[in-house]
PDB file of C-alpha atoms and ligand atoms in Angstrom:
ATOM      1  CA  MET A 260     -47.594  22.328  42.016  1.00 81.00           C
ATOM      2  CA  LEU A 261     -50.555  23.227  39.843  1.00 93.00           C
ATOM      3  CA  ILE A 262     -53.326  20.684  39.260  1.00 97.00           C
ATOM      4  CA  LEU A 263     -55.952  21.509  36.632  1.00 98.00           C
ATOM      5  CA  THR A 264     -58.948  19.337  35.785  1.00 98.00           C
ATOM      6  CA  CYS A 265     -59.258  18.799  32.050  1.00 98.00           C
ATOM      7  CA  PRO A 266     -62.901  19.530  31.117  1.00 98.00           C
ATOM      8  CA  HIS A 267     -62.704  17.106  28.191  1.00 98.00           C
ATOM      9  CA  CYS A 268     -61.555  13.898  29.874  1.00 98.00           C
ATOM     10  CA  GLY A 269     -62.088  14.777  33.539  1.00 98.00           C
ATOM     11  CA  ILE A 270     -58.529  13.988  34.630  1.00 98.00           C
ATOM     12  CA  ALA A 271     -57.117  16.115  37.458  1.00 97.00           C
ATOM     13  CA  ALA A 272     -53.885  16.630  35.563  1.00 97.00           C
ATOM     14  CA  ASP A 273     -50.587  17.575  37.040  1.00 96.00           C
ATOM     15  CA  GLU A 274     -49.016  20.657  35.476  1.00 96.00           C
ATOM     16  CA  THR A 275     -46.325  18.416  33.975  1.00 97.00           C
ATOM     17  CA  GLU A 276     -48.984  16.548  31.964  1.00 98.00           C
ATOM     18  CA  LEU A 277     -50.061  19.807  30.354  1.00 98.00           C
ATOM     19  CA  ALA A 278     -48.561  22.156  27.793  1.00 98.00           C
ATOM     20  CA  PRO A 279     -49.052  25.876  28.497  1.00 97.00           C
ATOM     21  CA  GLY A 280     -50.593  27.990  25.751  1.00 97.00           C
ATOM     22  CA  GLY A 281     -50.377  31.488  27.199  1.00 96.00           C
ATOM     23  CA  GLU A 282     -53.055  34.094  27.825  1.00 97.00           C
ATOM     24  CA  ALA A 283     -56.583  33.108  26.809  1.00 97.00           C
ATOM     25  CA  HIS A 284     -59.336  35.062  25.056  1.00 96.00           C
ATOM     26  CA  LEU A 285     -57.017  37.139  22.902  1.00 94.00           C
ATOM     27  CA  LYS A 286     -58.835  38.819  20.027  1.00 91.00           C
ATOM     28  CA  ARG A 287     -56.930  38.818  16.778  1.00 92.00           C
ATOM     29  CA  ALA A 288     -56.370  42.272  15.337  1.00 93.00           C
ATOM     30  CA  GLY A 289     -58.165  42.175  11.985  1.00 89.00           C
ATOM     31  CA  PRO A 290     -56.964  43.058   8.468  1.00 91.00           C
ATOM     32  CA  GLU A 291     -57.810  46.728   8.982  1.00 94.00           C
ATOM     33  CA  ALA A 292     -55.826  46.974  12.213  1.00 95.00           C
ATOM     34  CA  SER A 293     -53.111  49.556  12.596  1.00 96.00           C
ATOM     35  CA  ASP A 294     -49.511  48.499  13.167  1.00 95.00           C
ATOM     36  CA  VAL A 295     -49.834  49.543  16.792  1.00 96.00           C
ATOM     37  CA  GLU A 296     -52.959  47.419  17.293  1.00 95.00           C
ATOM     38  CA  PHE A 297     -51.393  44.434  15.595  1.00 95.00           C
ATOM     39  CA  GLU A 298     -48.204  44.761  17.612  1.00 95.00           C
ATOM     40  CA  ALA A 299     -50.285  44.786  20.800  1.00 95.00           C
ATOM     41  CA  TYR A 300     -52.123  41.655  19.671  1.00 95.00           C
ATOM     42  CA  MET A 301     -48.870  39.909  18.826  1.00 94.00           C
ATOM     43  CA  PHE A 302     -46.743  40.876  21.795  1.00 95.00           C
ATOM     44  CA  ALA A 303     -48.586  42.642  24.609  1.00 95.00           C
ATOM     45  CA  ARG A 304     -49.737  40.234  27.316  1.00 95.00           C
ATOM     46  CA  ARG A 305     -51.487  40.827  30.596  1.00 93.00           C
ATOM     47  CA  ASN A 306     -49.607  39.664  33.662  1.00 92.00           C
ATOM     48  CA  PRO A 307     -52.073  40.318  36.473  1.00 94.00           C
ATOM     49  CA  LEU A 308     -51.540  39.643  40.141  1.00 95.00           C
ATOM     50  CA  GLY A 309     -54.909  37.984  40.703  1.00 96.00           C
ATOM     51  CA  VAL A 310     -57.513  36.575  38.330  1.00 97.00           C
ATOM     52  CA  HIS A 311     -56.039  35.270  35.096  1.00 97.00           C
ATOM     53  CA  PHE A 312     -57.225  33.155  32.154  1.00 97.00           C
ATOM     54  CA  GLU A 313     -54.767  30.796  30.517  1.00 97.00           C
ATOM     55  CA  ARG A 314     -54.841  28.268  27.671  1.00 98.00           C
ATOM     56  CA  TRP A 315     -53.559  24.795  28.382  1.00 98.00           C
ATOM     57  CA  ARG A 316     -53.362  21.652  26.280  1.00 98.00           C
ATOM     58  CA  HIS A 317     -53.765  18.234  27.837  1.00 98.00           C
ATOM     59  CA  ALA A 318     -50.651  17.121  25.940  1.00 98.00           C
ATOM     60  CA  MET A 319     -49.865  13.992  27.967  1.00 98.00           C
ATOM     61  CA  GLY A 320     -53.509  12.959  27.884  1.00 98.00           C
ATOM     62  CA  CYS A 321     -56.541  13.504  25.669  1.00 98.00           C
ATOM     63  CA  GLY A 322     -54.697  16.133  23.611  1.00 98.00           C
ATOM     64  CA  LYS A 323     -57.433  18.784  23.828  1.00 98.00           C
ATOM     65  CA  TRP A 324     -57.147  22.497  24.568  1.00 98.00           C
ATOM     66  CA  PHE A 325     -58.911  24.058  27.525  1.00 98.00           C
ATOM     67  CA  ILE A 326     -58.903  27.316  29.448  1.00 98.00           C
ATOM     68  CA  ALA A 327     -58.187  27.649  33.145  1.00 98.00           C
ATOM     69  CA  ALA A 328     -59.301  30.590  35.289  1.00 98.00           C
ATOM     70  CA  ARG A 329     -57.048  30.898  38.283  1.00 97.00           C
ATOM     71  CA  ALA A 330     -55.490  33.321  40.716  1.00 96.00           C
ATOM     72  CA  THR A 331     -51.824  34.047  40.154  1.00 95.00           C
ATOM     73  CA  ASP A 332     -51.391  35.268  43.732  1.00 95.00           C
ATOM     74  CA  THR A 333     -52.822  32.256  45.601  1.00 95.00           C
ATOM     75  CA  LEU A 334     -52.791  29.569  42.861  1.00 93.00           C
ATOM     76  CA  GLU A 335     -56.513  29.008  43.532  1.00 96.00           C
ATOM     77  CA  VAL A 336     -58.172  27.486  40.478  1.00 98.00           C
ATOM     78  CA  PHE A 337     -61.656  28.925  39.846  1.00 98.00           C
ATOM     79  CA  GLY A 338     -62.507  26.557  37.032  1.00 98.00           C
ATOM     80  CA  THR A 339     -61.673  25.118  33.628  1.00 98.00           C
ATOM     81  CA  TYR A 340     -63.692  24.936  30.409  1.00 98.00           C
ATOM     82  CA  PRO A 341     -63.186  23.833  26.786  1.00 98.00           C
ATOM     83  CA  ALA A 342     -61.199  26.283  24.683  1.00 97.00           C
ATOM     84  CA  ARG A 343     -63.697  26.317  21.823  1.00 94.00           C
ATOM     85  CA  THR A 344     -65.454  29.428  23.104  1.00 94.00           C
ATOM     86  CA  GLU A 345     -65.011  33.200  22.936  1.00 92.00           C
ATOM     87  CA  ALA A 346     -65.832  33.962  26.562  1.00 95.00           C
ATOM     88  CA  PRO A 347     -65.787  32.234  29.930  1.00 97.00           C
ATOM     89  CA  PRO A 348     -69.044  30.559  31.085  1.00 97.00           C
ATOM     90  CA  ALA A 349     -71.346  32.999  32.892  1.00 97.00           C
ATOM     91  CA  ASP A 350     -71.587  30.891  36.068  1.00 97.00           C
ATOM     92  CA  LEU A 351     -67.796  30.792  36.343  1.00 98.00           C
ATOM     93  CA  VAL A 352     -67.605  34.584  35.974  1.00 98.00           C
ATOM     94  CA  ARG A 353     -70.249  34.961  38.732  1.00 97.00           C
ATOM     95  CA  ARG A 354     -68.252  32.634  40.990  1.00 97.00           C
ATOM     96  CA  ILE A 355     -65.065  34.607  40.433  1.00 98.00           C
ATOM     97  CA  ARG A 356     -66.832  37.922  41.117  1.00 97.00           C
ATOM     98  CA  ARG A 357     -68.170  36.617  44.405  1.00 97.00           C
ATOM     99  CA  LYS A 358     -64.682  35.567  45.500  1.00 97.00           C
ATOM    100  CA  ARG A 359     -62.826  38.507  43.989  1.00 97.00           C
ATOM    101  CA  PRO A 360     -65.079  41.597  44.055  1.00 96.00           C
ATOM    102  CA  GLU A 361     -62.078  43.725  43.096  1.00 94.00           C
ATOM    103  CA  TRP A 362     -61.607  41.840  39.796  1.00 95.00           C
ATOM    104  CA  GLU A 363     -61.989  44.249  36.903  1.00 92.00           C
ATOM    105  CA  GLY A 364     -63.141  41.547  34.477  1.00 92.00           C
ATOM    106  CA  LEU A 365     -61.786  40.593  31.092  1.00 89.00           C
ATOM    107  CA  PRO A 366     -60.930  43.472  28.741  1.00 80.00           C
TER     108      PRO A 366
ATOM    109  CA  MET B  37     -25.998  -2.953  40.291  1.00 48.00           C
ATOM    110  CA  HIS B  38     -29.105  -3.634  42.331  1.00 55.00           C
ATOM    111  CA  ASP B  39     -29.094  -5.977  45.301  1.00 67.00           C
ATOM    112  CA  HIS B  40     -32.802  -6.720  45.054  1.00 78.00           C
ATOM    113  CA  GLN B  41     -34.933  -8.841  42.796  1.00 89.00           C
ATOM    114  CA  PRO B  42     -37.163  -6.728  40.519  1.00 93.00           C
ATOM    115  CA  ILE B  43     -40.470  -5.963  42.229  1.00 93.00           C
ATOM    116  CA  ALA B  44     -42.492  -6.482  39.045  1.00 95.00           C
ATOM    117  CA  ARG B  45     -42.225  -8.553  35.887  1.00 96.00           C
ATOM    118  CA  LEU B  46     -41.907  -6.630  32.645  1.00 97.00           C
ATOM    119  CA  ALA B  47     -42.671  -8.184  29.270  1.00 97.00           C
ATOM    120  CA  PRO B  48     -43.409  -6.921  25.770  1.00 97.00           C
ATOM    121  CA  ALA B  49     -46.969  -7.826  24.784  1.00 95.00           C
ATOM    122  CA  PRO B  50     -47.422  -9.651  21.479  1.00 93.00           C
ATOM    123  CA  PRO B  51     -48.235  -7.320  18.574  1.00 93.00           C
ATOM    124  CA  CYS B  52     -51.908  -6.615  18.075  1.00 96.00           C
ATOM    125  CA  GLY B  53     -53.976  -4.677  15.596  1.00 98.00           C
ATOM    126  CA  MET B  54     -54.801  -1.098  16.552  1.00 98.00           C
ATOM    127  CA  VAL B  55     -57.237   1.188  14.792  1.00 98.00           C
ATOM    128  CA  THR B  56     -57.993   4.816  15.589  1.00 98.00           C
ATOM    129  CA  LEU B  57     -61.474   6.160  14.945  1.00 98.00           C
ATOM    130  CA  LYS B  58     -62.299   9.843  15.147  1.00 98.00           C
ATOM    131  CA  GLY B  59     -65.693  11.393  14.689  1.00 97.00           C
ATOM    132  CA  ASP B  60     -68.147  13.905  16.085  1.00 94.00           C
ATOM    133  CA  PRO B  61     -69.275  12.492  19.466  1.00 89.00           C
ATOM    134  CA  GLY B  62     -72.616  14.270  19.035  1.00 87.00           C
ATOM    135  CA  ARG B  63     -73.471  12.234  15.938  1.00 90.00           C
ATOM    136  CA  ALA B  64     -74.198   8.554  15.494  1.00 92.00           C
ATOM    137  CA  GLY B  65     -71.309   7.856  13.117  1.00 95.00           C
ATOM    138  CA  LEU B  66     -68.645   7.150  15.722  1.00 97.00           C
ATOM    139  CA  ARG B  67     -70.914   4.819  17.694  1.00 97.00           C
ATOM    140  CA  ARG B  68     -71.930   2.972  14.528  1.00 97.00           C
ATOM    141  CA  ALA B  69     -68.298   2.643  13.397  1.00 98.00           C
ATOM    142  CA  VAL B  70     -67.203   1.111  16.719  1.00 98.00           C
ATOM    143  CA  LYS B  71     -70.097  -1.331  16.616  1.00 98.00           C
ATOM    144  CA  ALA B  72     -69.375  -2.301  13.026  1.00 98.00           C
ATOM    145  CA  ALA B  73     -65.618  -2.707  13.547  1.00 98.00           C
ATOM    146  CA  VAL B  74     -65.460  -4.636  16.841  1.00 98.00           C
ATOM    147  CA  GLY B  75     -69.073  -5.244  17.874  1.00 98.00           C
ATOM    148  CA  LEU B  76     -68.786  -3.130  21.014  1.00 98.00           C
ATOM    149  CA  SER B  77     -70.564  -0.029  22.316  1.00 97.00           C
ATOM    150  CA  LEU B  78     -69.036   3.421  22.454  1.00 97.00           C
ATOM    151  CA  PRO B  79     -67.423   3.573  25.917  1.00 97.00           C
ATOM    152  CA  GLY B  80     -67.983   6.436  28.334  1.00 97.00           C
ATOM    153  CA  ARG B  81     -65.317   8.915  29.371  1.00 98.00           C
ATOM    154  CA  ARG B  82     -61.917   7.150  29.778  1.00 98.00           C
ATOM    155  CA  ALA B  83     -63.613   3.758  29.849  1.00 98.00           C
ATOM    156  CA  MET B  84     -62.643   0.591  28.019  1.00 98.00           C
ATOM    157  CA  LEU B  85     -64.875  -2.291  26.931  1.00 98.00           C
ATOM    158  CA  ARG B  86     -63.776  -5.705  25.775  1.00 97.00           C
ATOM    159  CA  GLU B  87     -65.138  -8.865  24.285  1.00 97.00           C
ATOM    160  CA  GLY B  88     -62.561 -11.623  23.930  1.00 96.00           C
ATOM    161  CA  GLU B  89     -59.566 -10.152  22.086  1.00 96.00           C
ATOM    162  CA  ARG B  90     -61.485  -7.089  20.947  1.00 98.00           C
ATOM    163  CA  VAL B  91     -61.204  -3.923  22.963  1.00 98.00           C
ATOM    164  CA  VAL B  92     -62.386  -0.352  22.537  1.00 98.00           C
ATOM    165  CA  ALA B  93     -60.804   2.445  24.562  1.00 98.00           C
ATOM    166  CA  TRP B  94     -62.038   6.038  24.984  1.00 98.00           C
ATOM    167  CA  MET B  95     -59.077   8.279  24.126  1.00 98.00           C
ATOM    168  CA  ALA B  96     -60.708  11.735  23.830  1.00 98.00           C
ATOM    169  CA  PRO B  97     -64.271  13.039  23.370  1.00 97.00           C
ATOM    170  CA  ASP B  98     -63.987  12.501  19.608  1.00 97.00           C
ATOM    171  CA  GLU B  99     -61.554   9.581  19.503  1.00 98.00           C
ATOM    172  CA  VAL B 100     -61.428   5.892  20.350  1.00 98.00           C
ATOM    173  CA  MET B 101     -58.797   3.239  19.837  1.00 98.00           C
ATOM    174  CA  LEU B 102     -59.701  -0.309  18.869  1.00 98.00           C
ATOM    175  CA  PHE B 103     -57.544  -3.341  19.679  1.00 98.00           C
ATOM    176  CA  MET B 104     -57.945  -6.667  17.891  1.00 98.00           C
ATOM    177  CA  PRO B 105     -55.958  -9.540  16.419  1.00 98.00           C
ATOM    178  CA  ARG B 106     -53.795  -8.314  13.544  1.00 97.00           C
ATOM    179  CA  GLY B 107     -55.636 -10.533  11.109  1.00 98.00           C
ATOM    180  CA  ASP B 108     -58.912  -8.734  11.827  1.00 98.00           C
ATOM    181  CA  VAL B 109     -57.676  -5.226  11.011  1.00 98.00           C
ATOM    182  CA  ALA B 110     -58.518  -5.122   7.309  1.00 98.00           C
ATOM    183  CA  ALA B 111     -62.115  -6.173   7.907  1.00 98.00           C
ATOM    184  CA  ALA B 112     -62.485  -3.727  10.821  1.00 98.00           C
ATOM    185  CA  LEU B 113     -61.197  -0.832   8.703  1.00 98.00           C
ATOM    186  CA  ALA B 114     -63.648  -1.622   5.931  1.00 98.00           C
ATOM    187  CA  ALA B 115     -66.558  -2.016   8.340  1.00 98.00           C
ATOM    188  CA  ALA B 116     -65.795   1.271  10.137  1.00 98.00           C
ATOM    189  CA  ARG B 117     -65.487   3.208   6.862  1.00 97.00           C
ATOM    190  CA  LYS B 118     -68.774   1.779   5.660  1.00 97.00           C
ATOM    191  CA  ALA B 119     -70.444   2.725   8.962  1.00 97.00           C
ATOM    192  CA  PHE B 120     -69.260   6.327   8.763  1.00 96.00           C
ATOM    193  CA  GLY B 121     -70.650   6.398   5.225  1.00 92.00           C
ATOM    194  CA  LYS B 122     -70.786   9.875   3.780  1.00 90.00           C
ATOM    195  CA  GLY B 123     -70.565  11.400   7.243  1.00 88.00           C
ATOM    196  CA  SER B 124     -67.357  12.855   8.580  1.00 91.00           C
ATOM    197  CA  GLY B 125     -65.058  10.391  10.323  1.00 95.00           C
ATOM    198  CA  LEU B 126     -61.473   9.174  10.402  1.00 97.00           C
ATOM    199  CA  VAL B 127     -60.428   5.526  10.269  1.00 98.00           C
ATOM    200  CA  ALA B 128     -56.714   4.754  10.520  1.00 98.00           C
ATOM    201  CA  ASP B 129     -54.678   1.574  10.918  1.00 98.00           C
ATOM    202  CA  VAL B 130     -52.137   2.563  13.582  1.00 98.00           C
ATOM    203  CA  SER B 131     -51.021  -0.971  14.450  1.00 98.00           C
ATOM    204  CA  ASP B 132     -47.350  -0.108  13.939  1.00 97.00           C
ATOM    205  CA  ALA B 133     -47.403   3.234  15.755  1.00 98.00           C
ATOM    206  CA  ARG B 134     -47.344   1.923  19.307  1.00 98.00           C
ATOM    207  CA  VAL B 135     -46.133  -1.015  21.379  1.00 98.00           C
ATOM    208  CA  LEU B 136     -47.557  -2.577  24.516  1.00 98.00           C
ATOM    209  CA  PHE B 137     -45.799  -3.823  27.636  1.00 98.00           C
ATOM    210  CA  THR B 138     -47.255  -5.752  30.506  1.00 98.00           C
ATOM    211  CA  VAL B 139     -46.140  -4.979  34.033  1.00 98.00           C
ATOM    212  CA  ALA B 140     -47.187  -7.778  36.361  1.00 96.00           C
ATOM    213  CA  GLY B 141     -46.771  -8.769  39.970  1.00 93.00           C
ATOM    214  CA  PRO B 142     -47.958  -7.544  43.365  1.00 90.00           C
ATOM    215  CA  HIS B 143     -46.021  -4.265  43.103  1.00 94.00           C
ATOM    216  CA  ALA B 144     -46.783  -3.388  39.477  1.00 96.00           C
ATOM    217  CA  ARG B 145     -48.847  -0.373  40.560  1.00 96.00           C
ATOM    218  CA  GLU B 146     -45.929   1.016  42.532  1.00 96.00           C
ATOM    219  CA  VAL B 147     -43.574   0.642  39.566  1.00 97.00           C
ATOM    220  CA  LEU B 148     -45.923   2.783  37.443  1.00 97.00           C
ATOM    221  CA  ALA B 149     -46.431   5.314  40.234  1.00 97.00           C
ATOM    222  CA  ARG B 150     -42.679   5.865  40.354  1.00 97.00           C
ATOM    223  CA  LEU B 151     -42.722   7.098  36.758  1.00 98.00           C
ATOM    224  CA  SER B 152     -45.971   9.038  36.486  1.00 98.00           C
ATOM    225  CA  PRO B 153     -47.687  11.955  38.249  1.00 97.00           C
ATOM    226  CA  ALA B 154     -51.039  10.151  37.777  1.00 97.00           C
ATOM    227  CA  ASP B 155     -52.873   8.978  40.870  1.00 95.00           C
ATOM    228  CA  MET B 156     -52.162   5.311  40.241  1.00 96.00           C
ATOM    229  CA  GLY B 157     -54.017   4.322  43.402  1.00 95.00           C
ATOM    230  CA  ALA B 158     -57.225   5.587  41.797  1.00 95.00           C
ATOM    231  CA  LEU B 159     -56.868   3.682  38.537  1.00 97.00           C
ATOM    232  CA  GLY B 160     -59.640   1.098  38.463  1.00 96.00           C
ATOM    233  CA  PRO B 161     -60.099  -1.805  36.059  1.00 97.00           C
ATOM    234  CA  GLY B 162     -61.166  -0.949  32.525  1.00 98.00           C
ATOM    235  CA  GLU B 163     -60.030   2.680  32.634  1.00 98.00           C
ATOM    236  CA  MET B 164     -57.632   4.161  30.115  1.00 98.00           C
ATOM    237  CA  ARG B 165     -55.288   6.549  31.924  1.00 98.00           C
ATOM    238  CA  ARG B 166     -53.301   8.648  29.509  1.00 98.00           C
ATOM    239  CA  THR B 167     -50.370  10.238  31.285  1.00 98.00           C
ATOM    240  CA  ARG B 168     -46.594  10.364  31.069  1.00 98.00           C
ATOM    241  CA  LEU B 169     -43.914   7.898  32.143  1.00 98.00           C
ATOM    242  CA  ALA B 170     -40.943  10.086  33.011  1.00 97.00           C
ATOM    243  CA  GLN B 171     -41.010  12.356  29.945  1.00 97.00           C
ATOM    244  CA  ILE B 172     -42.851  10.238  27.379  1.00 97.00           C
ATOM    245  CA  PRO B 173     -46.608   9.969  26.793  1.00 98.00           C
ATOM    246  CA  ALA B 174     -48.190   6.643  27.739  1.00 98.00           C
ATOM    247  CA  GLY B 175     -51.545   4.949  28.148  1.00 98.00           C
ATOM    248  CA  ILE B 176     -51.961   2.667  31.153  1.00 98.00           C
ATOM    249  CA  TRP B 177     -54.780   0.277  32.050  1.00 98.00           C
ATOM    250  CA  HIS B 178     -55.571  -2.991  33.778  1.00 97.00           C
ATOM    251  CA  TRP B 179     -58.506  -5.391  34.008  1.00 96.00           C
ATOM    252  CA  GLY B 180     -58.111  -6.303  37.654  1.00 93.00           C
ATOM    253  CA  GLU B 181     -56.386  -9.537  36.685  1.00 90.00           C
ATOM    254  CA  GLY B 182     -52.899  -9.007  38.069  1.00 82.00           C
ATOM    255  CA  ALA B 183     -51.184  -7.092  35.281  1.00 95.00           C
ATOM    256  CA  PHE B 184     -51.074  -3.573  33.914  1.00 97.00           C
ATOM    257  CA  THR B 185     -50.686  -2.818  30.223  1.00 98.00           C
ATOM    258  CA  VAL B 186     -48.549   0.150  29.197  1.00 98.00           C
ATOM    259  CA  MET B 187     -48.846   1.610  25.691  1.00 98.00           C
ATOM    260  CA  VAL B 188     -46.163   3.895  24.281  1.00 98.00           C
ATOM    261  CA  PHE B 189     -45.074   5.094  20.868  1.00 98.00           C
ATOM    262  CA  ARG B 190     -42.847   2.596  19.105  1.00 97.00           C
ATOM    263  CA  SER B 191     -40.152   5.231  18.600  1.00 98.00           C
ATOM    264  CA  VAL B 192     -39.604   5.376  22.374  1.00 98.00           C
ATOM    265  CA  ALA B 193     -40.222   1.693  23.127  1.00 98.00           C
ATOM    266  CA  GLU B 194     -36.651   0.954  24.164  1.00 98.00           C
ATOM    267  CA  HIS B 195     -36.583   4.038  26.390  1.00 98.00           C
ATOM    268  CA  ALA B 196     -39.874   2.960  27.990  1.00 98.00           C
ATOM    269  CA  ARG B 197     -38.537  -0.548  28.568  1.00 98.00           C
ATOM    270  CA  ALA B 198     -35.442   0.844  30.301  1.00 98.00           C
ATOM    271  CA  LEU B 199     -37.542   3.216  32.416  1.00 98.00           C
ATOM    272  CA  LEU B 200     -39.849   0.424  33.566  1.00 98.00           C
ATOM    273  CA  GLU B 201     -36.970  -1.949  34.218  1.00 97.00           C
ATOM    274  CA  ASN B 202     -35.202   0.665  36.309  1.00 96.00           C
ATOM    275  CA  ALA B 203     -38.372   1.515  38.236  1.00 96.00           C
ATOM    276  CA  ALA B 204     -38.948  -2.173  38.953  1.00 96.00           C
ATOM    277  CA  ALA B 205     -35.480  -2.597  40.444  1.00 94.00           C
ATOM    278  CA  GLY B 206     -36.668  -2.775  44.055  1.00 80.00           C
ATOM    279  CA  PRO B 207     -37.032  -2.626  46.899  1.00 90.00           C
ATOM    280  CA  GLU B 208     -40.712  -1.743  47.120  1.00 90.00           C
ATOM    281  CA  ALA B 209     -41.916   1.091  49.335  1.00 92.00           C
ATOM    282  CA  GLY B 210     -45.180  -0.796  49.866  1.00 89.00           C
ATOM    283  CA  PHE B 211     -47.332   2.287  49.328  1.00 90.00           C
ATOM    284  CA  PHE B 212     -50.082   0.289  47.627  1.00 91.00           C
ATOM    285  CA  ALA B 213     -51.623  -2.919  48.920  1.00 87.00           C
ATOM    286  CA  PRO B 214     -50.094  -5.804  46.934  1.00 81.00           C
ATOM    287  CA  GLY B 215     -52.025  -6.870  43.850  1.00 75.00           C
ATOM    288  CA  THR B 216     -53.776  -4.835  41.227  1.00 64.00           C
TER     289      THR B 216
HETATM  290 ZN1   ZN C  97     -57.960  15.748  28.912  1.00 79.61          ZN
END
């Protein structure tokens, strides 16, 4: 069972109180994008064994979106932060790098 | 058929007025609107404040819900709108959107724990816990006075009543110390 702490209301929410929103920090392919680039934005998703960033909505709670950084191999949760941002907080990235030196970072 | 007496008493709470306020938590508008509408401060994260029949509950960083007698709603709406002024803010009468139940008795906490993944043992007085009861969203709170209040959408009120009634059909496991 996955428990993620909502950064908005502070509740340690059970996975069943949350709605999953898929991979986080996707960059929309702009108006000048090629079909191949747009297809990748629409359909191609990372599925790493290790560090991953996911969007979640506290649906059965405060209703807000947040992002969770966690390990898909151990289910360790590195941290959560509000979704209204383009990149993870620097201190969280440092913490992940210390624990997972092999992590290649976000694309 | 159950052989046991219910381990908690379930009752619909009388209708009350409910008003949702939304506004930027970083600006004064939301705080002023709460004060103008019910005379209370803006509560901290997940907290509830009350004065007589008037209650304010923190629902999200930019949202509170006000509870009051139905007859006070019109004046509260007008006062909140005036307080927001030209600033951005939402004031909505949502009195008919939700219903309240009270779950009372020494094992009320256990009844709620049977239906929700929330840590019911950690729910202190004057805290709004938004969670789910089985598969429906709910808000749960108590004031340390022997009864929990459960708030659900009116469209699922009958389902919620049946869920609570079923969960209260004993016997108790006794996981929590009796009382609220
Ligand atoms: Zn939340």
